[in-house]
Tab-separated table of C-alpha atoms in Angstrom:
chain	number	residue	atom	x	y	z
A	3	MET	CA	16.220	13.751	8.068
A	4	THR	CA	19.535	12.152	7.268
A	5	SER	CA	19.679	10.422	10.622
A	6	SER	CA	16.164	9.004	10.335
A	7	SER	CA	16.701	7.725	6.811
A	8	ALA	CA	20.069	6.269	7.805
A	9	ALA	CA	18.525	4.488	10.776
A	10	ALA	CA	15.799	3.058	8.555
A	11	ARG	CA	18.345	1.611	6.145
A	12	LYS	CA	19.658	-1.493	7.788
A	13	ASN	CA	21.519	-3.989	5.681
A	14	LEU	CA	19.425	-6.535	3.835
A	15	SER	CA	19.056	-9.951	5.398
A	16	LYS	CA	20.295	-12.983	3.504
A	17	ILE	CA	16.724	-13.941	2.592
A	18	ALA	CA	16.092	-10.416	1.254
A	19	CYS	CA	19.325	-10.492	-0.796
A	20	ASN	CA	18.485	-13.844	-2.369
A	21	ARG	CA	14.974	-12.773	-3.197
A	22	LEU	CA	16.101	-9.445	-4.708
A	23	GLN	CA	18.737	-11.149	-6.820
A	24	LYS	CA	16.034	-13.418	-8.232
A	25	GLU	CA	13.764	-10.425	-8.878
A	26	LEU	CA	16.611	-8.650	-10.636
A	27	VAL	CA	17.299	-11.621	-12.916
A	28	GLU	CA	13.588	-11.915	-13.677
A	29	TRP	CA	13.412	-8.161	-14.364
A	30	GLN	CA	16.305	-8.362	-16.825
A	31	VAL	CA	14.652	-11.237	-18.682
A	32	ASN	CA	11.137	-9.838	-18.598
A	33	PRO	CA	10.838	-6.173	-17.494
A	34	PRO	CA	7.316	-4.750	-17.044
A	35	THR	CA	6.228	-2.657	-20.037
A	36	GLY	CA	6.987	1.026	-19.622
A	37	PHE	CA	9.711	0.593	-16.978
A	38	LYS	CA	13.501	0.766	-17.178
A	39	HIS	CA	15.830	-0.108	-14.337
A	40	LYS	CA	19.483	0.752	-14.619
A	41	VAL	CA	21.211	-1.997	-12.689
A	42	THR	CA	23.739	-0.764	-10.128
A	43	ASP	CA	25.773	-2.361	-7.350
A	44	ASN	CA	23.187	-1.204	-4.846
A	45	LEU	CA	20.679	-4.003	-4.432
A	46	GLN	CA	18.892	-2.172	-1.631
A	47	ARG	CA	17.873	0.874	-3.662
A	48	TRP	CA	16.494	0.615	-7.175
A	49	VAL	CA	15.849	3.673	-9.287
A	50	ILE	CA	13.336	2.866	-12.009
A	51	GLU	CA	12.292	5.015	-14.942
A	52	VAL	CA	8.543	5.045	-15.652
A	53	SER	CA	7.104	6.075	-19.001
A	54	GLY	CA	3.477	7.199	-19.038
A	55	ALA	CA	1.283	4.802	-20.991
A	56	PRO	CA	0.255	5.991	-24.474
A	57	GLY	CA	-3.287	7.335	-24.661
A	58	THR	CA	-3.292	8.481	-21.020
A	59	LEU	CA	-2.720	11.874	-19.389
A	60	TYR	CA	0.900	10.930	-18.776
A	61	ALA	CA	1.788	9.814	-22.306
A	62	ASN	CA	5.286	10.881	-23.433
A	63	GLU	CA	6.253	11.801	-19.866
A	64	THR	CA	8.914	10.002	-17.853
A	65	TYR	CA	9.314	9.900	-14.109
A	66	GLN	CA	11.692	8.206	-11.716
A	67	LEU	CA	10.665	5.852	-8.959
A	68	GLN	CA	12.962	5.143	-6.035
A	69	VAL	CA	12.460	1.782	-4.352
A	70	ASP	CA	14.158	1.171	-0.975
A	71	PHE	CA	14.028	-2.315	0.449
A	72	PRO	CA	13.779	-2.991	4.187
A	73	GLU	CA	16.056	-5.420	5.981
A	74	ASN	CA	13.394	-8.131	6.151
A	75	TYR	CA	11.961	-7.772	2.644
A	76	PRO	CA	9.626	-9.373	1.461
A	77	MET	CA	7.923	-9.646	4.854
A	78	GLU	CA	7.717	-5.841	4.791
A	79	ALA	CA	6.846	-3.648	1.815
A	80	PRO	CA	9.584	-1.611	0.137
A	81	GLN	CA	9.384	2.157	0.418
A	82	VAL	CA	8.438	3.488	-3.013
A	83	ILE	CA	8.502	7.193	-3.848
A	84	PHE	CA	8.687	9.318	-6.973
A	85	LEU	CA	11.861	11.360	-7.304
A	86	HIS	CA	11.427	15.055	-8.070
A	87	PRO	CA	9.474	16.032	-10.125
A	88	ALA	CA	6.626	13.736	-9.108
A	89	PRO	CA	3.737	13.360	-11.569
A	90	LEU	CA	0.673	15.516	-10.979
A	91	HIS	CA	-1.853	12.992	-9.709
A	92	PRO	CA	-4.629	13.031	-7.073
A	93	HIS	CA	-2.804	10.319	-5.109
A	94	ILE	CA	0.784	11.487	-5.457
A	95	TYR	CA	2.072	14.234	-3.178
A	96	SER	CA	4.500	16.839	-4.456
A	97	ASN	CA	7.257	15.297	-2.304
A	98	GLY	CA	6.893	12.045	-4.245
A	99	HIS	CA	4.952	10.021	-1.673
A	100	ILE	CA	2.383	7.700	-3.190
A	101	CYS	CA	-0.941	6.799	-1.627
A	102	LEU	CA	-1.321	3.205	-2.677
A	103	ASP	CA	-2.560	0.557	-0.236
A	104	ILE	CA	-0.317	-2.260	-1.481
A	105	LEU	CA	2.706	-0.227	-0.366
A	106	TYR	CA	1.391	-0.207	3.190
A	107	ASP	CA	-1.341	-2.266	4.805
A	108	SER	CA	-2.190	-4.413	1.795
A	109	TRP	CA	1.361	-5.525	1.109
A	110	SER	CA	1.888	-9.242	0.642
A	111	PRO	CA	5.195	-11.110	0.359
A	112	ALA	CA	4.020	-12.665	-2.911
A	113	MET	CA	4.245	-9.212	-4.552
A	114	THR	CA	7.344	-8.144	-6.432
A	115	VAL	CA	8.890	-4.919	-7.680
A	116	SER	CA	7.354	-5.753	-11.045
A	117	SER	CA	3.860	-6.079	-9.628
A	118	ILE	CA	4.262	-2.810	-7.699
A	119	CYS	CA	5.360	-1.070	-10.901
A	120	ILE	CA	2.338	-2.372	-12.773
A	121	SER	CA	0.025	-1.132	-9.993
A	122	ILE	CA	1.637	2.305	-10.056
A	123	LEU	CA	1.354	2.563	-13.829
A	124	SER	CA	-2.268	1.464	-13.605
A	125	MET	CA	-2.880	4.139	-10.973
A	126	LEU	CA	-1.351	6.773	-13.268
A	127	SER	CA	-3.222	5.564	-16.322
A	128	SER	CA	-6.628	5.594	-14.639
A	129	SER	CA	-6.316	9.231	-13.589
A	130	THR	CA	-8.765	11.648	-15.199
A	131	VAL	CA	-7.303	14.882	-13.829
A	132	LYS	CA	-3.778	16.129	-13.345
A	133	GLN	CA	-3.867	17.593	-9.883
A	134	ARG	CA	-2.274	17.193	-6.453
A	135	PRO	CA	-4.103	15.603	-3.512
A	136	GLU	CA	-6.372	18.050	-1.692
A	137	ASP	CA	-4.273	18.027	1.467
A	138	ASN	CA	-0.957	18.243	-0.384
A	139	ASP	CA	0.398	21.425	1.232
A	140	ARG	CA	-0.486	20.401	4.773
A	141	TYR	CA	0.866	16.886	4.248
A	142	VAL	CA	4.162	17.956	2.714
A	143	LYS	CA	4.661	20.576	5.424
A	144	ASN	CA	4.151	17.986	8.172
A	145	CYS	CA	6.356	15.506	6.407
A	146	ARG	CA	9.846	16.929	6.545
A	147	ASN	CA	11.388	13.731	7.879
A	148	GLY	CA	10.873	11.836	4.648
A	149	ARG	CA	8.612	9.217	6.134
A	150	SER	CA	5.925	7.247	4.403
A	151	PRO	CA	2.275	8.314	4.155
A	152	ARG	CA	1.188	5.520	6.481
A	153	ARG	CA	3.258	6.824	9.385
A	154	GLN	CA	2.143	10.334	8.652
A	155	GLY	CA	-1.525	9.454	8.883
A	156	GLY	CA	-2.095	10.258	5.241
A	157	GLY	CA	-4.011	7.093	4.577
A	158	SER	CA	-7.437	8.664	4.486
A	159	MET	CA	-7.290	8.999	0.724
A	160	MET	CA	-5.397	5.770	0.166
A	161	ILE	CA	-6.259	4.227	-3.169
A	162	LYS	CA	-7.154	0.571	-3.237
A	163	TYR	CA	-5.519	-1.440	-5.989
A	164	SER	CA	-5.205	-4.750	-4.238
A	165	ASN	CA	-7.354	-7.571	-5.484
B	6	MET	CA	28.896	51.128	62.271
B	7	SER	CA	30.058	53.382	59.533
B	8	ASN	CA	33.461	53.324	61.089
B	9	ASN	CA	33.447	49.558	61.086
B	10	SER	CA	32.364	49.292	57.448
B	11	THR	CA	34.924	51.776	56.242
B	12	SER	CA	37.687	49.963	58.089
B	13	GLN	CA	36.566	46.657	56.557
B	14	SER	CA	36.318	48.112	53.116
B	15	LYS	CA	39.780	49.402	53.515
B	16	ASP	CA	41.737	46.436	54.732
B	17	GLY	CA	39.070	43.659	54.563
B	18	PHE	CA	38.181	44.200	50.883
B	19	ASP	CA	40.268	41.267	49.738
B	20	ALA	CA	38.810	38.962	52.391
B	21	SER	CA	35.156	39.748	51.561
B	22	GLY	CA	35.870	39.579	47.808
B	23	PHE	CA	37.485	36.194	48.380
B	24	THR	CA	34.453	34.957	50.324
B	25	TYR	CA	32.078	36.097	47.597
B	26	GLY	CA	34.311	34.487	44.982
B	27	VAL	CA	34.378	31.160	46.823
B	28	ALA	CA	30.605	31.275	47.345
B	29	PHE	CA	30.085	32.053	43.656
B	30	ILE	CA	32.340	29.199	42.511
B	31	LEU	CA	30.722	26.737	44.924
B	32	GLY	CA	27.298	27.810	43.673
B	33	LEU	CA	28.411	27.384	40.094
B	34	ILE	CA	29.806	23.907	40.776
B	35	PHE	CA	26.555	22.936	42.516
B	36	LEU	CA	24.516	24.229	39.567
B	37	LEU	CA	26.632	22.359	37.009
B	38	ALA	CA	26.440	19.172	39.066
B	39	THR	CA	22.652	19.475	39.226
B	40	ILE	CA	22.425	19.989	35.453
B	41	ALA	CA	24.761	17.062	34.782
B	42	PHE	CA	22.763	14.813	37.104
B	43	ALA	CA	19.489	15.854	35.453
B	44	CYS	CA	20.917	15.155	31.990
B	45	PHE	CA	22.148	11.757	33.101
B	46	ARG	CA	18.718	10.855	34.512
B	47	ILE	CA	16.930	11.943	31.324
B	48	ARG	CA	19.271	9.872	29.163
B	49	ARG	CA	18.723	6.848	31.343
B	50	ILE	CA	14.982	7.215	31.005
B	51	ARG	CA	15.237	7.426	27.199
B	52	ILE	CA	17.487	4.355	26.985
B	53	PRO	CA	15.677	1.869	29.175
B	54	ASN	CA	18.209	-0.908	29.262
B	55	ILE	CA	21.817	-0.141	28.563
B	56	PHE	CA	22.708	-3.840	28.758
B	57	ASN	CA	20.622	-4.582	25.667
B	58	ILE	CA	22.638	-2.044	23.729
B	59	VAL	CA	25.897	-3.479	25.004
B	60	ALA	CA	24.733	-6.958	24.038
B	61	GLY	CA	23.772	-5.742	20.564
B	62	VAL	CA	20.041	-6.311	20.907
B	63	PRO	CA	18.386	-4.004	18.340
B	64	PRO	CA	15.926	-1.425	19.708
B	65	SER	CA	13.083	-2.908	17.664
B	66	SER	CA	13.309	-6.238	19.457
B	67	GLN	CA	13.439	-4.425	22.791
B	68	SER	CA	10.171	-2.758	21.984
B	69	HIS	CA	8.718	-6.098	20.895
B	70	GLN	CA	9.729	-7.549	24.223
B	71	THR	CA	7.987	-4.785	26.099
B	72	LEU	CA	4.944	-4.772	23.803
B	73	GLU	CA	4.503	-8.507	23.746
B	74	HIS	CA	2.000	-8.481	26.577
B	75	HIS	CA	-0.199	-6.042	24.705
B	76	VAL	CA	0.012	-7.468	21.195
B	77	ASP	CA	0.001	-11.182	21.928
B	78	ILE	CA	-3.549	-11.315	20.524
B	79	ARG	CA	-2.064	-10.610	17.087
B	80	ILE	CA	0.611	-13.265	17.296
B	81	ASP	CA	-1.475	-16.272	16.437
B	82	THR	CA	0.087	-19.703	16.404
B	83	SER	CA	-2.816	-21.501	14.718
B	84	TYR	CA	-0.794	-21.649	11.501
B	85	GLU	CA	1.291	-24.339	13.161
B	86	ASN	CA	-1.678	-26.674	12.718
B	87	TYR	CA	-2.063	-25.959	8.991
B	88	PRO	CA	-1.145	-28.960	6.841
B	89	LYS	CA	2.466	-29.371	5.794
B	90	MET	CA	4.037	-31.959	3.552
B	91	PRO	CA	7.378	-32.690	1.957
B	92	TYR	CA	7.629	-31.865	-1.745
B	93	SER	CA	7.395	-35.031	-3.831
B	94	ASP	CA	6.216	-36.276	-7.223
B	95	GLU	CA	2.773	-36.817	-5.781
B	96	VAL	CA	2.503	-33.228	-4.494
B	97	LYS	CA	3.920	-31.900	-7.759
B	98	ASN	CA	0.741	-32.820	-9.630
B	99	LYS	CA	-1.486	-30.644	-7.471
B	100	ASN	CA	-2.502	-27.422	-9.171
B	101	SER	CA	-1.768	-25.212	-6.195
B	102	VAL	CA	1.827	-26.361	-6.015
B	103	VAL	CA	2.642	-25.618	-9.654
B	104	GLY	CA	5.701	-23.422	-10.111
B	105	GLY	CA	7.666	-22.437	-7.062
B	106	CYS	CA	7.400	-20.582	-3.817
B	107	THR	CA	6.072	-17.069	-4.493
B	108	ILE	CA	7.775	-15.715	-1.382
B	109	CYS	CA	11.399	-16.665	-2.045
B	110	LEU	CA	10.780	-17.092	-5.810
B	111	GLY	CA	12.690	-20.370	-5.658
B	112	ASP	CA	11.631	-23.695	-7.141
B	113	TYR	CA	10.586	-26.505	-4.871
B	114	LYS	CA	13.172	-29.213	-4.437
B	115	GLU	CA	12.666	-32.809	-3.491
B	116	SER	CA	11.830	-33.314	0.217
B	117	GLU	CA	11.580	-29.586	1.012
B	118	MET	CA	8.806	-29.008	3.567
B	119	LEU	CA	5.787	-27.128	2.211
B	120	ARG	CA	2.988	-25.446	4.120
B	121	VAL	CA	-0.427	-25.715	2.436
B	122	LEU	CA	-2.954	-23.104	3.539
B	123	PRO	CA	-6.438	-24.334	4.435
B	124	GLY	CA	-9.251	-23.075	2.239
B	125	CYS	CA	-7.378	-21.796	-0.791
B	126	GLY	CA	-4.787	-24.589	-0.849
B	127	HIS	CA	-1.929	-22.275	-1.839
B	128	ALA	CA	1.449	-23.723	-0.924
B	129	PHE	CA	4.740	-22.134	0.082
B	130	HIS	CA	8.018	-23.251	1.590
B	131	GLN	CA	7.251	-23.671	5.251
B	132	PRO	CA	10.157	-21.481	6.440
B	133	CYS	CA	9.125	-18.792	3.931
B	134	VAL	CA	5.468	-18.478	4.900
B	135	ASP	CA	5.579	-19.110	8.649
B	136	PRO	CA	7.042	-15.685	9.565
B	137	TRP	CA	4.226	-14.078	7.581
B	138	LEU	CA	1.500	-16.214	9.181
B	139	MET	CA	2.834	-15.364	12.609
B	140	LEU	CA	1.626	-11.790	12.107
B	141	HIS	CA	-1.021	-12.044	9.388
B	142	SER	CA	-4.009	-14.326	8.906
B	143	THR	CA	-4.309	-13.965	5.128
B	144	CYS	CA	-2.928	-15.946	2.218
B	145	PRO	CA	-0.087	-14.005	0.538
B	146	ILE	CA	-1.402	-14.959	-2.908
B	147	CYS	CA	-5.194	-14.621	-2.728
B	148	ARG	CA	-5.617	-12.705	0.593
B	149	LYS	CA	-8.228	-15.213	1.701
B	150	SER	CA	-8.679	-15.084	5.459
B	151	LEU	CA	-7.307	-18.083	7.264
B	152	PRO	CA	-8.811	-19.783	10.297
B	153	THR	CA	-7.438	-18.431	13.548
B	154	GLN	CA	-7.679	-19.532	17.134
B	155	ALA	CA	-10.929	-18.705	18.868
B	156	PRO	CA	-10.350	-15.857	21.318
């Protein structure tokens, strides 16, 4: 697991660094509602605190999102997972992996960390039941290497939030 | 016969033990050499071109090189024919060019080359959007499908 995650984490390109610095500045000026990002030296990994929206199943609950940026961001989507404990949701596995199409096939370079956060909060808020995906146990068991749902073939229940 | 064997076991014990020992060691060396050779062959199969590694070519680009024949349908160069124009006061007034480039999040500066996508008219810095269009035929902003080369 450590070797595969280390191999996946190549240094950010210059384009990716410039873009992330701009996103960071924009985030500090105008953070999305319900999210807090504690700025660190590590531009490649952001840990963001999510607060459940009031009036939803996740009100008064906070969770942590970990966002890892690939070398050639924004041409490729960042890897976004919930840190333990992940919210109980039909599209969030107990290991924190999120089934959301914009994180995989529907990614576009015009999206930002902010827009991803808003999509994730919207996914949480629209949930009517607090439960794990049906195939959670099988998925998590087959997923020891910490890879994304797309590579694991878990896209069958992928939720569509792209416009 | 029995006489012969007893005499050998008496004074030829060392010699036959020595022979067995030599045969055993030779066998062992042969076995180790075979294993080492097999390991070497397997490693060479896994790492197809050691010169790429020496030259610092990343494995991903190696696989692209080998896959290129199969995936060249996806790499479409029709985006090269999409309109492009330098940023100027005249371009500034177009609605689609308001703001900046949504890929690098930078503002447009005078004389920077923009790529305007056909259909939706969304504009980006040319060097920002071209790498995307090389592999995708959708607008990054509105996801509208873009014209591609006829197969």
